[in-house]
Coordinates of C-alpha atoms (C1' of nucleotides) in Angstrom, one line a residue:
Chain X
M1 CA 107.0 117.2 57.5
L2 CA 104.6 114.6 56.2
Q3 CA 102.1 112.8 58.1
I4 CA 100.2 109.9 57.2
Y5 CA 97.6 108.1 58.9
N6 CA 98.7 104.6 60.4
T7 CA 95.9 102.0 60.3
L8 CA 98.1 100.3 63.1
S9 CA 97.8 103.4 65.4
R10 CA 94.6 104.7 64.0
Q11 CA 96.3 108.0 64.1
K12 CA 98.5 110.5 62.0
E13 CA 101.9 109.7 62.6
F14 CA 105.1 111.7 61.3
F15 CA 106.7 109.6 58.7
R16 CA 110.0 108.7 59.3
P17 CA 111.7 106.1 56.8
I18 CA 113.6 103.1 58.0
H19 CA 116.6 104.2 56.1
E20 CA 117.2 107.7 55.4
G21 CA 116.4 109.1 51.8
H22 CA 114.8 105.7 50.8
V23 CA 111.3 104.5 51.1
G24 CA 109.7 101.0 50.6
L25 CA 106.4 100.9 49.3
Y26 CA 104.3 97.8 48.8
V27 CA 100.6 98.2 47.5
C28 CA 98.1 95.2 46.8
G29 CA 97.6 94.8 43.4
P30 CA 94.7 93.7 41.2
T31 CA 93.7 90.0 40.7
V32 CA 93.6 89.7 37.1
Y33 CA 90.5 87.8 36.0
G34 CA 88.4 90.4 35.1
D35 CA 88.6 94.3 34.0
A36 CA 89.3 96.8 36.2
H37 CA 86.5 98.8 37.6
L38 CA 86.4 102.0 39.2
G39 CA 86.9 100.7 42.6
H40 CA 90.5 99.8 41.3
A41 CA 91.2 103.2 40.4
R42 CA 91.2 104.2 43.8
P43 CA 94.1 102.4 45.4
A44 CA 96.2 102.9 42.2
I45 CA 95.7 106.6 42.3
T46 CA 95.9 107.2 45.5
F47 CA 99.3 105.3 46.0
D48 CA 100.3 106.6 43.0
V49 CA 100.1 110.0 44.2
L50 CA 101.8 109.0 47.6
Y51 CA 104.7 107.4 45.1
R52 CA 105.0 110.8 43.0
Y53 CA 104.9 112.9 46.4
L54 CA 107.4 110.9 48.2
M55 CA 109.5 111.5 45.2
Q56 CA 108.9 114.9 44.9
L57 CA 110.0 115.0 48.7
G58 CA 113.5 113.9 47.3
Y59 CA 113.2 110.3 48.6
K60 CA 114.2 107.3 46.5
V61 CA 111.1 105.1 46.6
R62 CA 111.1 101.2 45.4
Y63 CA 107.2 100.9 44.9
V64 CA 106.4 97.4 44.6
R65 CA 102.7 96.6 43.3
N66 CA 101.9 93.0 42.8
I67 CA 100.0 91.0 40.3
T68 CA 97.7 88.4 41.9
D69 CA 97.5 85.5 39.2
V70 CA 97.2 82.4 41.8
G71 CA 96.2 81.9 45.0
H72 CA 92.5 83.1 45.4
L73 CA 90.4 80.6 46.7
E74 CA 86.6 80.3 46.0
H75 CA 84.3 79.6 48.9
D76 CA 81.2 78.6 46.6
A77 CA 80.6 75.7 44.6
D78 CA 83.8 75.6 43.4
E79 CA 85.5 75.0 46.7
G80 CA 89.0 75.2 46.6
E81 CA 89.6 75.9 43.1
D82 CA 91.6 79.0 41.8
K83 CA 90.0 81.8 40.4
I84 CA 92.3 82.2 37.4
A85 CA 91.9 78.6 36.7
K86 CA 88.0 78.6 37.0
K87 CA 88.0 81.3 34.4
A88 CA 90.4 79.8 32.2
R89 CA 88.1 76.8 31.8
L90 CA 85.2 78.8 31.2
E91 CA 86.9 80.5 28.2
Q92 CA 88.9 77.6 27.2
L93 CA 92.0 79.7 27.5
E94 CA 95.5 78.7 29.1
P95 CA 95.6 80.4 32.5
M96 CA 98.6 82.3 31.8
E97 CA 96.7 83.5 28.5
V98 CA 93.9 84.9 30.8
V99 CA 96.4 86.3 32.9
Q100 CA 98.3 88.1 30.3
Y101 CA 95.4 89.6 28.7
Y102 CA 93.9 91.2 31.7
T103 CA 97.3 92.3 32.8
N104 CA 97.4 94.0 29.6
R105 CA 94.1 95.7 29.9
Y106 CA 94.8 96.7 33.5
H107 CA 98.2 98.2 32.3
R108 CA 96.4 100.1 29.4
D109 CA 93.8 101.6 32.0
M110 CA 96.4 102.6 34.5
E111 CA 98.3 104.4 32.0
A112 CA 95.1 106.3 30.6
L113 CA 94.6 107.5 34.3
N114 CA 98.3 108.5 34.3
V115 CA 99.0 106.0 37.0
L116 CA 103.0 105.7 36.8
P117 CA 104.0 102.0 36.5
P118 CA 105.5 100.7 39.8
S119 CA 109.3 99.9 40.3
I120 CA 108.5 96.2 40.4
E121 CA 105.5 94.5 39.6
P122 CA 105.9 91.1 40.6
H123 CA 103.4 88.1 39.5
A124 CA 102.4 85.5 42.2
S125 CA 103.0 82.9 39.6
G126 CA 106.6 83.7 39.5
H127 CA 107.6 83.3 43.2
I128 CA 106.0 79.9 43.8
I129 CA 109.5 78.7 45.1
E130 CA 110.0 81.7 47.5
Q131 CA 106.3 81.0 48.8
I132 CA 106.9 77.6 49.6
N133 CA 110.2 78.5 51.5
F134 CA 108.2 81.0 53.3
V135 CA 105.4 78.4 54.4
Q136 CA 108.4 76.1 55.3
K137 CA 109.6 78.9 57.6
I138 CA 106.4 79.2 59.3
L139 CA 106.2 75.4 59.8
D140 CA 109.8 75.3 61.0
K141 CA 108.9 77.8 63.4
G142 CA 105.7 75.5 64.7
Y143 CA 103.0 77.8 63.6
A144 CA 101.5 75.9 61.1
Y145 CA 100.3 72.3 60.4
V146 CA 100.0 70.0 57.6
S147 CA 96.8 68.2 56.8
E148 CA 95.8 66.2 53.8
G149 CA 98.5 67.8 51.8
S150 CA 97.6 71.3 52.7
V151 CA 99.4 73.7 55.3
Y152 CA 97.2 75.8 57.8
M153 CA 98.3 78.5 59.8
D154 CA 97.7 77.6 63.7
V155 CA 96.2 80.6 64.5
E156 CA 95.5 79.7 68.0
K157 CA 99.1 78.8 68.6
Y158 CA 100.3 82.0 67.0
A159 CA 97.9 84.2 68.9
K160 CA 99.6 83.1 72.2
D161 CA 102.8 84.6 71.1
F162 CA 101.7 87.6 68.9
P163 CA 98.6 89.9 69.0
Y164 CA 96.8 88.4 66.2
G165 CA 93.9 91.1 64.9
K166 CA 95.9 94.0 66.0
L167 CA 95.2 95.8 62.6
S168 CA 91.6 95.6 62.3
G169 CA 90.9 95.6 66.1
R170 CA 89.9 92.1 66.6
N171 CA 91.3 89.5 69.1
L172 CA 91.0 85.9 68.7
E173 CA 88.0 85.4 71.2
Q174 CA 85.9 87.6 68.6
I175 CA 87.2 85.6 65.8
K176 CA 86.2 82.6 67.1
T177 CA 82.8 83.5 67.6
E178 CA 82.4 85.6 64.3
T179 CA 84.0 83.2 61.9
R180 CA 81.5 81.2 60.0
E181 CA 81.7 77.4 59.4
L182 CA 82.1 76.8 55.8
D183 CA 82.0 73.3 54.2
G184 CA 85.0 71.1 53.3
Q185 CA 87.2 72.3 56.3
A186 CA 87.3 69.2 58.5
E187 CA 91.0 69.2 57.6
K188 CA 91.7 72.2 59.7
K189 CA 91.9 72.3 63.5
H190 CA 89.8 75.5 63.6
S191 CA 87.9 77.0 61.2
Y192 CA 89.8 80.5 61.6
D193 CA 92.9 78.9 60.5
F194 CA 94.0 79.9 56.9
A195 CA 95.6 78.0 54.5
L196 CA 99.3 78.5 53.5
W197 CA 99.4 76.0 50.9
K198 CA 96.6 74.3 49.4
K199 CA 96.6 71.1 47.7
A200 CA 95.3 71.1 44.1
S201 CA 92.2 68.9 43.5
P202 CA 92.7 66.6 40.5
E203 CA 90.6 69.0 38.1
H204 CA 92.7 71.9 39.2
I205 CA 94.7 73.2 36.3
M206 CA 97.1 75.6 38.0
H207 CA 99.2 73.7 40.4
W208 CA 102.9 73.2 41.3
P209 CA 104.8 70.5 43.0
S210 CA 105.8 71.1 46.9
P211 CA 107.1 69.1 49.8
W212 CA 103.5 68.9 51.1
S213 CA 101.3 68.1 47.6
E214 CA 100.8 69.2 44.3
G215 CA 99.0 72.6 44.7
F216 CA 99.0 76.3 45.0
P217 CA 100.2 79.0 47.6
G218 CA 97.2 80.3 50.0
W219 CA 96.0 83.7 49.0
H220 CA 97.8 85.6 51.5
M221 CA 101.1 84.2 50.9
E222 CA 102.1 86.1 48.0
C223 CA 102.3 89.9 49.9
S224 CA 104.2 88.3 52.9
T225 CA 106.7 86.9 50.3
M226 CA 107.2 89.4 47.8
G227 CA 106.8 92.3 49.9
T228 CA 110.0 90.8 52.2
K229 CA 111.8 89.7 48.8
Y230 CA 111.8 93.1 47.4
L231 CA 111.6 95.7 50.4
G232 CA 113.4 93.4 53.1
E233 CA 112.2 92.0 56.3
E234 CA 111.0 95.5 57.6
F235 CA 110.0 98.1 55.2
D236 CA 107.9 101.5 55.6
I237 CA 104.8 101.6 53.9
H238 CA 102.1 98.6 52.9
G239 CA 99.0 100.3 51.0
G240 CA 95.7 98.6 50.1
G241 CA 91.8 98.9 50.1
M242 CA 90.2 99.1 53.5
D243 CA 88.5 95.8 52.6
L244 CA 91.5 94.0 52.7
M245 CA 92.3 95.2 56.3
F246 CA 90.6 91.7 57.1
P247 CA 91.5 88.9 56.8
H248 CA 93.9 89.5 54.1
H249 CA 96.6 91.8 55.9
E250 CA 96.0 90.4 59.1
A251 CA 96.9 87.1 58.0
E252 CA 100.2 89.0 56.2
I253 CA 101.0 90.1 59.4
A254 CA 100.7 86.8 61.1
Q255 CA 102.6 85.0 58.3
S256 CA 105.4 87.4 58.5
C257 CA 105.7 87.5 62.2
A258 CA 105.4 83.8 62.5
A259 CA 108.1 83.4 59.9
L260 CA 110.7 86.3 61.0
G261 CA 109.5 86.6 64.7
H262 CA 109.0 90.5 64.0
D263 CA 106.6 92.9 62.4
T264 CA 107.5 94.0 58.7
V265 CA 105.3 97.1 57.9
H266 CA 105.9 100.5 59.8
Y267 CA 103.0 102.3 58.1
W268 CA 99.9 100.5 57.1
M269 CA 97.7 102.8 54.9
H270 CA 94.2 102.2 53.6
N271 CA 92.1 103.6 51.1
N272 CA 88.4 104.0 51.3
M273 CA 85.6 102.5 48.9
I274 CA 83.9 104.0 46.4
T275 CA 80.3 103.6 46.6
I276 CA 77.4 103.7 44.4
A277 CA 74.0 104.8 45.6
G278 CA 75.4 104.4 48.9
K279 CA 76.7 100.8 48.4
K280 CA 80.0 99.4 47.9
M281 CA 81.3 99.1 44.3
G282 CA 82.3 95.5 44.1
K283 CA 82.2 92.4 41.9
S284 CA 80.0 90.4 44.4
Y285 CA 77.4 93.3 44.4
H286 CA 77.3 93.2 40.6
N287 CA 77.3 97.2 40.7
F288 CA 80.5 97.8 39.5
I289 CA 81.5 100.0 36.4
T290 CA 84.5 99.2 34.3
L291 CA 86.9 102.0 33.6
E292 CA 86.5 101.1 29.8
Q293 CA 82.9 101.7 30.2
F294 CA 83.8 105.0 31.8
F295 CA 86.0 106.0 29.1
K296 CA 83.4 105.1 26.2
G297 CA 80.3 105.8 28.2
E298 CA 79.0 102.4 27.8
H299 CA 76.8 102.0 30.8
E300 CA 73.2 102.6 31.6
L301 CA 74.1 104.8 34.8
L302 CA 76.5 107.0 32.5
T303 CA 75.0 109.7 30.8
K304 CA 78.2 110.3 28.6
P305 CA 81.8 109.2 28.1
F306 CA 84.2 110.4 30.9
S307 CA 87.8 110.8 30.0
P308 CA 90.4 109.3 32.0
M309 CA 91.6 112.6 33.4
T310 CA 87.9 113.5 34.8
I311 CA 87.9 110.1 36.7
R312 CA 91.4 110.5 38.2
F313 CA 90.1 114.5 39.1
F314 CA 87.0 113.1 40.7
I315 CA 88.8 110.9 42.8
L316 CA 91.4 113.2 44.0
M317 CA 88.6 115.7 44.9
A318 CA 87.8 113.5 47.9
H319 CA 90.3 112.3 50.7
Y320 CA 91.5 108.8 50.3
R321 CA 90.2 107.7 53.4
S322 CA 86.4 109.0 52.8
T323 CA 84.1 106.9 50.7
V324 CA 83.4 108.7 47.5
D325 CA 79.9 108.4 45.9
F326 CA 79.7 107.6 42.5
S327 CA 77.0 109.3 40.4
S328 CA 77.1 110.9 36.9
S329 CA 76.2 114.0 38.0
A330 CA 78.9 114.2 40.7
L331 CA 81.2 113.2 37.4
E332 CA 80.0 115.8 35.4
A333 CA 80.6 118.5 37.9
A334 CA 84.1 116.9 38.2
E335 CA 84.4 117.2 34.1
K336 CA 84.0 121.2 34.3
G337 CA 85.9 121.7 37.2
F338 CA 88.8 119.8 35.6
A339 CA 88.3 121.7 32.3
R340 CA 88.7 125.0 34.0
M341 CA 91.7 124.0 35.3
Q342 CA 93.0 122.9 32.2
E343 CA 92.3 126.1 30.5
T344 CA 93.5 128.0 33.6
Y345 CA 96.7 126.4 32.8
G346 CA 97.0 127.1 29.1
R347 CA 96.5 130.7 30.3
L348 CA 99.0 130.5 32.7
M349 CA 101.6 129.8 30.1
K350 CA 100.4 132.4 27.7
I351 CA 100.6 135.1 30.1
Q352 CA 103.3 137.9 29.5
P353 CA 105.1 139.2 32.4
A354 CA 104.9 142.7 33.9
E355 CA 106.8 145.1 36.1
T356 CA 105.1 144.4 39.1
T357 CA 102.7 141.7 40.6
S358 CA 98.9 143.0 41.4
V359 CA 97.7 139.8 42.4
E360 CA 97.9 137.4 45.5
V361 CA 100.1 134.4 44.5
A362 CA 102.5 134.3 47.2
G363 CA 102.5 131.3 49.6
L364 CA 100.9 128.9 47.1
R365 CA 103.8 126.3 47.1
E366 CA 103.9 126.2 50.8
R367 CA 100.1 125.8 51.2
C368 CA 100.2 123.1 48.5
Q369 CA 102.8 121.1 50.5
E370 CA 101.1 121.8 53.7
A371 CA 98.1 120.3 52.4
M372 CA 100.0 117.0 50.9
D373 CA 102.1 116.5 54.2
D374 CA 98.6 116.4 56.2
D375 CA 98.0 112.8 55.1
L376 CA 97.7 113.6 51.3
N377 CA 94.9 116.1 51.2
T378 CA 94.3 116.2 47.6
P379 CA 91.1 118.2 47.9
I380 CA 93.0 121.1 49.7
V381 CA 95.6 121.2 47.1
L382 CA 93.0 121.6 44.4
Q383 CA 91.3 124.4 46.5
H384 CA 94.6 126.2 46.6
L385 CA 95.1 125.8 43.1
F386 CA 91.7 127.0 42.2
D387 CA 92.1 129.7 44.3
S388 CA 95.5 130.8 42.4
A389 CA 93.3 130.2 39.2
K390 CA 91.4 133.2 40.1
A391 CA 94.3 135.1 40.4
I392 CA 95.8 133.7 36.8
N393 CA 92.2 134.6 35.1
T394 CA 92.5 137.8 36.1
I395 CA 95.9 138.6 34.7
A396 CA 94.9 136.9 31.7
D397 CA 91.6 139.5 31.4
G398 CA 94.0 142.2 31.5
K399 CA 92.7 143.1 34.9
G400 CA 95.8 142.1 36.9
T401 CA 99.8 141.8 36.1
I402 CA 102.3 139.5 37.6
A403 CA 106.0 140.3 37.5
A404 CA 108.5 137.7 35.9
K405 CA 109.7 136.0 39.0
D406 CA 106.2 135.5 40.2
L407 CA 105.2 134.1 37.0
E408 CA 108.0 131.8 37.0
E409 CA 107.0 130.5 40.4
L410 CA 103.3 130.1 39.6
R411 CA 104.1 128.1 36.6
S412 CA 106.4 125.9 38.3
V413 CA 104.0 125.3 41.3
W414 CA 101.6 124.3 38.9
K415 CA 103.8 122.0 37.2
T416 CA 105.0 120.3 40.5
Y417 CA 101.5 120.1 42.4
A418 CA 98.8 119.6 39.7
M419 CA 101.1 117.7 36.9
D420 CA 103.9 115.9 39.0
V421 CA 102.2 115.2 42.2
L422 CA 98.5 115.1 41.4
G423 CA 99.4 113.6 38.1
L424 CA 96.7 115.4 36.2
R425 CA 97.6 115.9 32.6
L426 CA 96.8 119.6 31.8
E427 CA 98.4 119.9 28.4
E428 CA 97.4 118.2 25.5
T429 CA 99.3 115.2 25.2
A430 CA 98.6 114.6 21.6
G431 CA 101.5 114.0 19.5
V432 CA 102.8 117.1 17.8
D433 CA 103.1 115.6 14.7
T434 CA 103.2 117.8 11.5
N435 CA 99.1 117.0 10.7
T436 CA 98.0 118.0 13.9
E437 CA 100.3 121.1 13.4
A438 CA 98.9 121.9 9.9
Y439 CA 95.5 121.5 11.2
K440 CA 95.7 123.7 14.1
K441 CA 97.4 126.5 11.9
A442 CA 94.2 126.2 9.4
I443 CA 92.1 126.6 12.4
D444 CA 94.2 129.6 13.5
L445 CA 94.0 130.9 9.6
L446 CA 90.4 130.8 9.9
L447 CA 89.9 132.6 13.0
N448 CA 92.1 135.1 12.0
L449 CA 89.9 135.7 9.1
R450 CA 87.0 136.3 11.6
L451 CA 88.9 138.6 13.5
E452 CA 89.6 140.7 10.4
A453 CA 85.6 140.4 9.5
K454 CA 85.0 141.6 12.9
Q455 CA 87.3 144.6 12.9
N456 CA 85.3 145.3 9.5
K457 CA 82.0 144.7 11.4
D458 CA 81.2 142.1 9.1
W459 CA 79.1 140.3 11.7
A460 CA 77.7 137.8 9.1
T461 CA 81.1 136.5 8.2
S462 CA 82.5 136.3 11.5
D463 CA 79.3 134.6 12.9
K464 CA 79.4 132.1 10.0
I465 CA 83.1 131.1 11.0
R466 CA 82.3 130.7 14.4
N467 CA 79.0 129.1 14.1
E468 CA 80.4 126.1 11.6
L469 CA 83.2 125.7 13.6
T470 CA 81.1 125.2 16.9
S471 CA 78.9 122.9 14.8
L472 CA 81.9 120.7 14.1
G473 CA 82.7 120.6 17.8
F474 CA 85.1 123.2 18.4
A475 CA 84.5 125.7 21.2
I476 CA 85.4 129.3 20.2
K477 CA 85.9 131.9 22.8
D478 CA 86.9 135.6 22.1
T479 CA 89.6 137.1 24.4
K480 CA 91.2 140.9 24.9
D481 CA 93.3 140.6 22.0
G482 CA 92.3 137.6 19.9
F483 CA 90.8 134.3 20.4
E484 CA 91.0 131.0 22.2
W485 CA 89.8 127.6 20.7
S486 CA 89.6 124.1 21.6
L487 CA 87.9 120.9 20.5
Chain W
rG1 C1' 75.2 90.0 66.8
rG2 C1' 80.7 92.0 67.3
rU3 C1' 84.3 95.7 65.4
rC4 C1' 85.1 100.2 63.0
rG5 C1' 83.3 104.3 60.3
rG6 C1' 79.7 108.1 58.5
rU7 C1' 75.6 111.7 58.7
rU8 C1' 77.8 119.3 56.1
rG9 C1' 74.1 123.9 51.6
rC10 C1' 70.3 122.1 45.2
rC11 C1' 74.6 118.4 44.3
rC12 C1' 79.8 116.7 45.2
rG13 C1' 83.0 117.2 48.7
rA14 C1' 86.9 119.6 52.7
rG15 C1' 87.2 121.5 57.5
rU16 C1' 87.8 121.5 62.9
rG17 C1' 86.7 124.9 69.3
rG18 C1' 85.8 131.6 67.5
rU19 C1' 88.0 134.0 61.3
rU20 C1' 85.5 132.6 53.0
rA21 C1' 87.0 125.6 52.0
rG22 C1' 86.9 124.4 46.8
rG23 C1' 84.1 122.4 42.6
rG24 C1' 79.3 122.0 40.1
rA25 C1' 74.2 124.1 39.7
rC26 C1' 71.4 128.7 40.3
rC27 C1' 70.8 134.2 40.4
rG28 C1' 72.7 139.5 39.8
rG29 C1' 76.7 142.5 38.2
rU30 C1' 81.2 143.8 34.9
rC31 C1' 83.3 143.0 30.0
rU32 C1' 81.2 142.4 24.9
rG33 C1' 78.1 143.8 18.2
rC34 C1' 75.8 139.0 19.9
rA35 C1' 77.4 134.3 22.3
rA36 C1' 80.7 132.0 25.0
rA37 C1' 84.8 132.5 28.8
rA38 C1' 86.6 135.3 32.4
rC39 C1' 86.2 138.2 36.9
rC40 C1' 82.9 140.2 40.9
rG41 C1' 78.8 139.7 44.0
rG42 C1' 74.9 136.4 46.3
rG43 C1' 71.7 133.2 48.9
rG44 C1' 71.6 129.0 51.2
rA45 C1' 74.9 124.1 56.1
rC46 C1' 76.8 121.6 59.5
rA47 C1' 71.0 114.3 61.5
rG48 C1' 68.2 114.9 66.5
rC49 C1' 68.0 115.9 71.7
rG50 C1' 71.2 116.7 75.9
rG51 C1' 76.2 118.2 78.5
rU52 C1' 81.3 121.0 78.6
rU53 C1' 82.8 126.2 77.4
rC54 C1' 82.2 133.1 77.1
rG55 C1' 81.8 130.5 72.5
rA56 C1' 80.7 124.0 69.1
rA57 C1' 79.6 121.8 62.7
rU58 C1' 84.3 121.0 65.5
rC59 C1' 84.7 118.0 72.3
rU60 C1' 81.1 114.6 75.1
rG61 C1' 76.6 111.5 76.0
rC62 C1' 72.5 109.4 74.3
rU63 C1' 68.9 108.7 70.0
rA64 C1' 68.0 107.9 64.7
rC65 C1' 69.4 106.4 60.2
rC66 C1' 73.6 105.0 56.5
rG67 C1' 77.8 102.2 55.2
rA68 C1' 82.2 98.8 55.7
rC69 C1' 84.3 94.6 58.0
rC70 C1' 83.4 89.5 60.2
rU71 C1' 83.4 85.4 53.2
rC72 C1' 86.4 86.6 47.7
rC73 C1' 87.0 91.7 47.2
rA74 C1' 90.6 97.8 45.8

RNA sequence: GGUCGGUUGCCCGAGUGGUUAGGGACCGGUCUGCAAAACCGGGGACAGCGGUUCGAAUCUGCUACCGACCUCCA
C-alpha cells in the first residue's frame, strides 16, 4: 500500500484518498516570466511520477498544475509591481505575450522531459473573479481588512482561531520576531500580514477592477482559489518545492481555513532542491542552468549537451526529498547508466524464449512496487531494474535462457515501471517514416557485407566498414550471431 | 539569531539495529581476428567523540562542518 511523506505530520503515512478510486492532486506550477531551469524540472518530474504511479495503481486522478501569470509582487525597488508586468515593459511586449511565450517554452521543455500534461492547467489571470470572491469570503469571516484599496490577511486574528505556521513548524511569536520590516508597509497592521488583493499603482499595467480598487490578487491567492475550484473544498494531495513551504503554502492554508473554516489539503508533499556546488539553484543566486542550455550544452559548466532523458534519469536517481547536487560528471554518469538501460531494453525485446528459465527474474514486479509504495523511492526501482538488466544481458549473451512466460512478464515489468511509471523513453521515439526505414536498411546492408567479409576473414574490408561508420558517429557492436548498431 | 534538514567509498547516490544497494570511474578475468559491448570477480564507506546494545552507518547525547527556510523562489 502506498505510503507518502506528509509534511504536515513529518512522517510517512498510508495514502487513503477522500473518494475511493479518485485522487485530487494540485502542484504549484511555474511563474512564466523566464525559461525553466533544472530546478523547475524537479517538481515537474517528481509529481509526474506520482501522477503516473497513482494511475498505475488504478486511481482516476485529476491533476491540476497552475500557471502563475499574475500576482507575484516584487519587493525590491519596484515595490508592488507585478513580475510579469515588469518584464513586459522591459521587453516592450504585451504582458500576455510574455506569458504565452514562456508558457509555450515551458510546455516544450516538459514534453522533452516526458512530463505528462496535467488534467487542468489553470492560469491565475483567468481566475480573477474567483479570486475576488475568495478574498470577499475571508473579509466576510473577519480575517482580513481593507487598507488604502488593498486587502490584507489579519494574521494575528487568524492565529487566534487556527494554528498559523503548522506546516513549516513555526508559531506566530516566532514569526513576529523573524519577519523583516519592509518599506512601504505602513498600510498594514503588522509586517507579517500578507496581501490578498493589492491596489495597482498608476504605472502598473496588469490590473483588474474589484470592490476595493483597481488592482491584482496577492501572490498566494491563486492556489487557494484554483485548488478548491477544481478539486473541491477538501482534496488529497498538494505538492510543490520545499522553498514554497513558507510563506506560500502556509498562507494558502490560512486563506483556505479562513474562508472555508476547515483544512483543504490532506497530504502536503515537498520536493527538495537541486544544488550546484552545494548551493540552491535559483534565479536570485544567478547560478541556474536552463533546461534548454542542458539540451544544447550551452553553458560554461557543461562539458557537452545532455538529452532530456538523461536529465530525467539523473533526477530519478535521487529520492525526491533529498537534495541532489548537479555536476557535469554526475550527469555523464547518469547518461551512461541510462544508455545501458536503453540497450538492455532493446535486447529484452529481441530475446527469444526457451523451454526453461535459468536466470533469476521472479519477484521483480513486487520489488518495484514495494519501492514505489515507499514514498516513491525511484532510486530503488532503478536498482531493481539494473539487477534484472544483468539477467537480461546474460540471456542475450547466450549464457542463460528464459521461458516464454517469464520473458513476457519481464517485458511487462520493464514497460510498466521503466516507461509508464518512471516515464523513461527507452525506445527510439523518432517517427518510423519511410526515410528512416530506408536508411536503417542501408546500414544493415553495410553491416551484413561486413559480416560476410568477416566470415571470409577479410579483416581489411570488415574493419574499413566498421571504422568508416564509427567515424560517422555510429556505434557498432558485434554479438553472438550478428551485430548491433546505434547512432 | 530562530526553525528544519544534511555529513556514506574516487564521484553521484540508496539504505537503516546483525545479511551485496545501484550507477559511473578504476583494476583483473571470460568471450573475441582486433575493438567495443556484455558477463564474472576485485578493492575500497558510513564527519568526530561519548552513550544504549550481544551487536550501530542505522537509536541517543555532544562537537565540527554544510545547506534550506525566515524576502521572490521549484
